[in-house]
Amino acid sequence: MPEKPDYKATLNLPRTSFPMKANLAQAEPATLKRWQSQGMADAVAKAREAAPAFVFHDGPPYANGSIHVGHLLNKVLKDFVVRTAIMEGRRCHYIPGWDCHGLPIEHRVMTGLVESGKAAKLETLSADHRRMAIRRECAAYAEKFIKTQAVQMQRLLTLADYDHPYYTMQPEYEAGTLEVFAVLLERGFVFRQLKPVHWSIANRTALAEAELEYEDRVDPSIFVDCEACDRERVNAAFSTQCECTPSFMIWTTTPWTLPANLAIAVHPREQYALCEMDGALTVIAASLVEKVAKVVGAESVSVKAHALGSALVGLEYRHPLCDRLGRIVAAEYVTMEDGTGLVHTAPGHGEDDYRTGLREGLPIYCPVKDDGTFDETAPEWLHGKDVWAGNVLVIERLKSSGHLVHALQFTHSYPHDWRSRTPVIFRATEQWFIGVDRPGNHGGSSLRTMALEVVNSSVKFFPEWGRNRLRGMLDSRPDWCISRQRSWGLPIPAFSLPDGTAFMTSASVRAVAKCIKTAGSDAWFTMSPAQLLADYDLAADPAAPDGLDLSTLTKMHDIFDVWFEAGSSWNSVMRARSLGYPSALYLEGSDQHRGWFQLSLLPALGVTGQAPFEALVTHGFLVDKDGRKMAKSLGNALEVDTLLKDFGAEVARWWVSSVSYDGDIRIDLDFFRVAGDSYRKVRNTLRFLLSNLFDAPAWSADEALKMALAAPRESLCGWLLGELSQLERDVRAAFAEYDFRRAHLAIFNFCNDTLSAGFCVAAKDRLYCDSADSPRRRHAQAAMRITMEVLCRLLAPFLPHTAEEAWMALRGEGAPLLFAQTHLGISRERDERWAAVRAAVASVTKALEVAKEMGIDNPLDAGVTVPDPQGVLAPFLPELADLCGISQVTLDRAGASVVVRDLRTDESAQRCDRSWRRDGTVKRRADGGLLSDRDAAVVGV
RNA sequence: GCGCCAGUAGCUCAGUUGGCUAGAGCACACCGCUGAUAACGGUGAGGUCGAUGGUUCGAGUCCAUUCUGGCGCACCA
């Protein structure tokens, strides 16, 4: 028996250097290094030099700590935007930024200084020197983490101008921020007003929430009667005819704030009772009568009448300590849990009281000085006494005047200064504000009006509900308090006049800005007022007060709210660097509706009258796989380093592209495994295409496209081209709407279904067994080449490393830069007849499944007859066997269902030794092998 | 407590203006291939659409209430 010829060597089997295993954790850092050394960012910029710009602007993350998965999500989504814009042929100069100033850093630095004992030494320095010492530490801290984060962000394969980033602490940036401020000042949006803040008496400074420690403290708790002014109006409110004058009973744990009492707040929809308590007529919340009676030890109580809180509003009472009247006001925050349901209101000593005071037009009265003692506006028996002594004196006074109903000791949690561990007080101080309801003096509307207008009409929102959310927040936001009493920040360049009033005009701000632009904001702490105002021309400043003597000025020491700095980036970065204004897009987490989105919008409208962004994209927050928020303290936080080590940046990016980012995003290691599987599927599909192009002619992309389009529409290649063209359109449309998930799914399904399960399986026979240069094979190769060209471009935004790796495998040495390419824009309409063909293939597959049970395991052993009553399948007949993965197909216009034949029992359908197919032409050839006509011809026997 | 958002197969998600036996991918199970091979192909099972009530001939889809979770705000004299 002659030895059977081995035909394997005569086949065109696939070959490629593109590895099946991506090995991303090692390969990505190498790619990154190559990009950096060959100046990828510059090369891309150069390729798009003359292209129309896509203006995209980075919201600055805070320069604190390592990046977490939230940064990963945000930065990767932004990179998708950048890279999709570039692949669309746009110029996208993307500048990464960092927010550097602010309390979190200063707080950490201070904690470090306290722990190392250096803080005590600071106390010996002058105020400016102390501030400078702190600022130097803070700047070093910020720089350190900027460096760390920049490396980590680049490791995510993000494309940005990392050589020229922006920091809010850069001198030019600071000057740009002051420029925004100067215009707002000029237009009358800025004003100074009292506002209560947490105040440390020991350190004579305002404190932020983070600087407070809550500790238990024992304070006096007192019930005080405030006598009504007009008995008849009270009688009217309760529909009674009492002969005595009633009192309103209030409760407080800070008796020292009573001298600042200007009002009593009631809940408008709660019931209040007029009752007789041990002979005195008193008003208390109805639901609290019993409780209060018990606490104050009343012996007899009887309720005379009820009235709604709203009926009491407007009534007046005599202040129990001072010679003035107060009035009853309504407030929603009044509760029935403690006290009397009538809340002592001192707008200078409490946040709620303050807002109520503003609303009611009450003065923000604060008779307490920065050293914690009463000033001369307080009753004279309190002058010079501190507030804690004031507590005792007030109680004594109330007792002797008969206003004190009851006093007891009360233990509660009370805020303390974290450094001196002394109790803090709420004290009104002068702060700077940007008014949202002031019309401005340049004839425009208020910031709120302008903001609502652009949010309602011109700004685009992705997703759309962002509009609603931002609108709601703009509706309810109060004036913006932009001053902070700290060291680490951009100084508000205001000076103090001898009479204590503030001096600051747009011209003086611009003069200071000039210093800061060269010397940085440190200049404020190292230079004298005269030096800072060297460029200020008093005579030319109409806004300066009459008779101003510059030599009498001293520097004030408030700094800006960091949000004002970040909110000026459209000017400090985009306009200062001539990158274009407004931005096409801001993209941040949904928390930035309150933060950066809103606080960029307001200053920008005040200065330019235009929103700084044309569209807003928001993403949700990452939560764990059970939908719980992620936190280190909960132990459910994923480390970015772990992800990169175990999966690589591209699997992470592939995962990001797969999520629906509006709303919460669940994240778990398992999801990365899924993304990894899906990535591998795509990679293998690319590999199959590449490996079958090993001997393809050196077509240009145009030539390949022409070749592929020349294949008959009824051929496998004709079908693929239609699908490919559709894919390209779908993905680009999804990109345009920032719907990355839709793009991801379209690409994956194309690779998985159209290619892997469809085209690749069907094309194998011609690729492997046809003669190398048969037209059929070359058409297939041309189609595959074009498919690769398109896929590399479509994948590039998601998988820059893999897309480039495939691109170089495709184009070989000297391949042009992938990111200098643009989409091909293949125009080939889908041929609708293919729907019928795909349906026929599906019915054959089904039939084969049944045939398996009859023993036909291998589809190549099957021949099939397919019904084709309308004759639509006829033109596709030459491709049907390959499409079904079987050996023979015949069509039957009279057939009703698919009929499967077992070709193993058919003498005329032997198996070809080379192609393994039973196409009916197989016979013994000269070399002793069983070959079909096609294979015999290829082998040459 | 207030505003915005989400709740559909084990997991991630589609379900357009109310009209289907509620779909897809993954995972899973089973089968095939062994010339994409630590690959590839096929088939299959899986859901009372968070809960309750209502509008309607008809609701995953509209309305009300409620539960769970997320973001932001407020949180007490």
Short mmCIF file of N, CA and C in Angstrom, two decimals, chain A residues 633-705:
data_model
loop_
_atom_site.label_atom_id
_atom_site.label_comp_id
_atom_site.label_asym_id
_atom_site.label_seq_id
_atom_site.Cartn_x
_atom_site.Cartn_y
_atom_site.Cartn_z
N SER A 633 -12.01 52.19 54.37
CA SER A 633 -12.43 51.74 55.70
C SER A 633 -13.36 50.54 55.63
N LEU A 634 -14.06 50.38 54.51
CA LEU A 634 -14.96 49.23 54.38
C LEU A 634 -14.20 48.02 53.85
N GLY A 635 -12.97 48.24 53.41
CA GLY A 635 -12.16 47.13 52.92
C GLY A 635 -12.60 46.62 51.57
N ASN A 636 -13.45 47.38 50.85
CA ASN A 636 -13.92 46.90 49.55
C ASN A 636 -13.32 47.70 48.40
N ALA A 637 -12.28 48.48 48.71
CA ALA A 637 -11.67 49.31 47.66
C ALA A 637 -10.68 48.48 46.85
N LEU A 638 -10.74 48.66 45.53
CA LEU A 638 -9.79 47.98 44.66
C LEU A 638 -8.59 48.90 44.43
N GLU A 639 -7.41 48.33 44.47
CA GLU A 639 -6.20 49.12 44.25
C GLU A 639 -5.89 49.17 42.76
N VAL A 640 -5.59 50.34 42.26
CA VAL A 640 -5.26 50.49 40.85
C VAL A 640 -4.03 49.65 40.50
N ASP A 641 -3.05 49.66 41.39
CA ASP A 641 -1.83 48.89 41.13
C ASP A 641 -2.11 47.41 40.93
N THR A 642 -3.00 46.88 41.77
CA THR A 642 -3.37 45.47 41.64
C THR A 642 -3.97 45.20 40.27
N LEU A 643 -4.87 46.08 39.86
CA LEU A 643 -5.53 45.90 38.56
C LEU A 643 -4.51 45.91 37.44
N LEU A 644 -3.57 46.86 37.52
CA LEU A 644 -2.60 46.98 36.44
C LEU A 644 -1.69 45.76 36.41
N LYS A 645 -1.34 45.28 37.57
CA LYS A 645 -0.43 44.14 37.63
C LYS A 645 -1.13 42.85 37.15
N ASP A 646 -2.36 42.68 37.57
CA ASP A 646 -3.06 41.44 37.24
C ASP A 646 -3.68 41.45 35.85
N PHE A 647 -4.07 42.62 35.37
CA PHE A 647 -4.81 42.65 34.11
C PHE A 647 -4.20 43.55 33.05
N GLY A 648 -3.47 44.56 33.48
CA GLY A 648 -2.95 45.53 32.52
C GLY A 648 -3.92 46.68 32.33
N ALA A 649 -3.39 47.78 31.86
CA ALA A 649 -4.23 48.98 31.70
C ALA A 649 -5.30 48.76 30.65
N GLU A 650 -4.98 48.00 29.60
CA GLU A 650 -5.94 47.90 28.52
C GLU A 650 -7.16 47.05 28.87
N VAL A 651 -6.98 46.05 29.69
CA VAL A 651 -8.15 45.31 30.14
C VAL A 651 -9.01 46.25 30.98
N ALA A 652 -8.34 47.07 31.80
CA ALA A 652 -9.09 48.05 32.59
C ALA A 652 -9.81 49.03 31.66
N ARG A 653 -9.11 49.48 30.63
CA ARG A 653 -9.73 50.41 29.68
C ARG A 653 -10.87 49.73 28.92
N TRP A 654 -10.67 48.48 28.55
CA TRP A 654 -11.71 47.72 27.85
C TRP A 654 -12.93 47.59 28.75
N TRP A 655 -12.68 47.40 30.04
CA TRP A 655 -13.79 47.33 31.00
C TRP A 655 -14.50 48.68 31.07
N VAL A 656 -13.74 49.76 31.19
CA VAL A 656 -14.35 51.09 31.27
C VAL A 656 -15.23 51.32 30.04
N SER A 657 -14.74 50.90 28.88
CA SER A 657 -15.51 51.14 27.67
C SER A 657 -16.80 50.31 27.64
N SER A 658 -16.86 49.31 28.50
CA SER A 658 -18.02 48.42 28.46
C SER A 658 -19.12 48.82 29.43
N VAL A 659 -18.84 49.76 30.33
CA VAL A 659 -19.84 50.06 31.35
C VAL A 659 -20.77 51.17 30.90
N SER A 660 -21.99 51.17 31.44
CA SER A 660 -22.85 52.33 31.23
C SER A 660 -22.53 53.25 32.39
N TYR A 661 -21.88 54.33 32.05
CA TYR A 661 -21.26 55.13 33.11
C TYR A 661 -22.20 56.13 33.77
N ASP A 662 -23.40 56.31 33.24
CA ASP A 662 -24.33 57.15 34.00
C ASP A 662 -24.86 56.27 35.13
N GLY A 663 -25.06 56.85 36.27
CA GLY A 663 -25.48 56.05 37.41
C GLY A 663 -24.31 55.32 38.06
N ASP A 664 -24.59 54.57 39.08
CA ASP A 664 -23.54 53.84 39.79
C ASP A 664 -22.90 52.83 38.86
N ILE A 665 -21.62 52.61 39.09
CA ILE A 665 -20.92 51.59 38.31
C ILE A 665 -20.36 50.56 39.27
N ARG A 666 -20.84 49.35 39.16
CA ARG A 666 -20.31 48.29 40.02
C ARG A 666 -18.96 47.85 39.50
N ILE A 667 -18.07 47.60 40.43
CA ILE A 667 -16.73 47.21 40.04
C ILE A 667 -16.27 46.09 40.95
N ASP A 668 -15.61 45.10 40.33
CA ASP A 668 -15.16 43.94 41.08
C ASP A 668 -14.10 43.24 40.25
N LEU A 669 -13.20 42.55 40.92
CA LEU A 669 -12.15 41.84 40.19
C LEU A 669 -12.74 40.91 39.13
N ASP A 670 -13.87 40.28 39.46
CA ASP A 670 -14.49 39.36 38.51
C ASP A 670 -14.84 40.06 37.19
N PHE A 671 -15.23 41.32 37.29
CA PHE A 671 -15.62 42.04 36.08
C PHE A 671 -14.41 42.25 35.17
N PHE A 672 -13.24 42.35 35.81
CA PHE A 672 -12.04 42.52 35.01
C PHE A 672 -11.66 41.21 34.34
N ARG A 673 -11.98 40.10 35.01
CA ARG A 673 -11.75 38.81 34.37
C ARG A 673 -12.63 38.69 33.12
N VAL A 674 -13.88 39.10 33.26
CA VAL A 674 -14.79 39.07 32.12
C VAL A 674 -14.25 39.95 30.99
N ALA A 675 -13.82 41.16 31.38
CA ALA A 675 -13.28 42.08 30.37
C ALA A 675 -12.04 41.47 29.72
N GLY A 676 -11.26 40.76 30.52
CA GLY A 676 -10.05 40.12 29.99
C GLY A 676 -10.42 39.05 28.97
N ASP A 677 -11.44 38.26 29.26
CA ASP A 677 -11.89 37.23 28.31
C ASP A 677 -12.33 37.86 27.00
N SER A 678 -13.08 38.93 27.15
CA SER A 678 -13.62 39.59 25.97
C SER A 678 -12.50 40.25 25.16
N TYR A 679 -11.54 40.82 25.88
CA TYR A 679 -10.36 41.39 25.20
C TYR A 679 -9.64 40.31 24.40
N ARG A 680 -9.46 39.16 25.02
CA ARG A 680 -8.73 38.07 24.36
C ARG A 680 -9.46 37.61 23.09
N LYS A 681 -10.80 37.63 23.17
CA LYS A 681 -11.60 37.24 22.02
C LYS A 681 -11.31 38.18 20.84
N VAL A 682 -11.32 39.45 21.14
CA VAL A 682 -11.05 40.45 20.10
C VAL A 682 -9.63 40.27 19.58
N ARG A 683 -8.70 40.09 20.50
CA ARG A 683 -7.30 39.96 20.13
C ARG A 683 -7.09 38.75 19.21
N ASN A 684 -7.73 37.64 19.54
CA ASN A 684 -7.59 36.43 18.73
C ASN A 684 -8.17 36.60 17.34
N THR A 685 -9.24 37.37 17.29
CA THR A 685 -9.84 37.63 15.98
C THR A 685 -8.88 38.44 15.12
N LEU A 686 -8.28 39.45 15.74
CA LEU A 686 -7.28 40.24 15.01
C LEU A 686 -6.15 39.32 14.55
N ARG A 687 -5.76 38.43 15.45
CA ARG A 687 -4.65 37.54 15.15
C ARG A 687 -4.96 36.64 13.95
N PHE A 688 -6.22 36.17 13.90
CA PHE A 688 -6.60 35.32 12.76
C PHE A 688 -6.48 36.08 11.45
N LEU A 689 -6.99 37.32 11.46
CA LEU A 689 -6.92 38.13 10.25
C LEU A 689 -5.47 38.36 9.85
N LEU A 690 -4.67 38.79 10.81
CA LEU A 690 -3.26 39.07 10.54
C LEU A 690 -2.54 37.84 9.99
N SER A 691 -2.83 36.69 10.62
CA SER A 691 -2.07 35.50 10.28
C SER A 691 -2.39 35.01 8.87
N ASN A 692 -3.53 35.42 8.35
CA ASN A 692 -3.88 35.02 6.99
C ASN A 692 -3.52 36.07 5.95
N LEU A 693 -2.83 37.09 6.42
CA LEU A 693 -2.37 38.13 5.50
C LEU A 693 -0.87 38.02 5.26
N PHE A 694 -0.29 36.92 5.78
CA PHE A 694 1.18 36.83 5.75
C PHE A 694 1.74 36.93 4.33
N ASP A 695 0.97 36.44 3.35
CA ASP A 695 1.49 36.46 1.97
C ASP A 695 0.67 37.38 1.08
N ALA A 696 -0.11 38.28 1.71
CA ALA A 696 -0.92 39.18 0.90
C ALA A 696 -0.02 40.15 0.15
N PRO A 697 -0.43 40.54 -1.06
CA PRO A 697 0.36 41.51 -1.81
C PRO A 697 0.50 42.82 -1.02
N ALA A 698 1.53 43.58 -1.32
CA ALA A 698 1.78 44.82 -0.59
C ALA A 698 0.87 45.93 -1.10
N TRP A 699 -0.43 45.73 -0.90
CA TRP A 699 -1.41 46.73 -1.31
C TRP A 699 -1.27 47.99 -0.47
N SER A 700 -1.59 49.12 -1.05
CA SER A 700 -1.88 50.29 -0.22
C SER A 700 -3.29 50.09 0.30
N ALA A 701 -3.67 50.87 1.29
CA ALA A 701 -5.02 50.72 1.83
C ALA A 701 -6.05 50.95 0.73
N ASP A 702 -5.79 51.92 -0.13
CA ASP A 702 -6.72 52.22 -1.22
C ASP A 702 -6.86 51.05 -2.18
N GLU A 703 -5.70 50.49 -2.54
CA GLU A 703 -5.73 49.35 -3.45
C GLU A 703 -6.48 48.17 -2.85
N ALA A 704 -6.24 47.93 -1.57
CA ALA A 704 -6.91 46.82 -0.91
C ALA A 704 -8.41 47.05 -0.91
N LEU A 705 -8.80 48.31 -0.63
CA LEU A 705 -10.22 48.63 -0.58
C LEU A 705 -10.86 48.42 -1.96
#
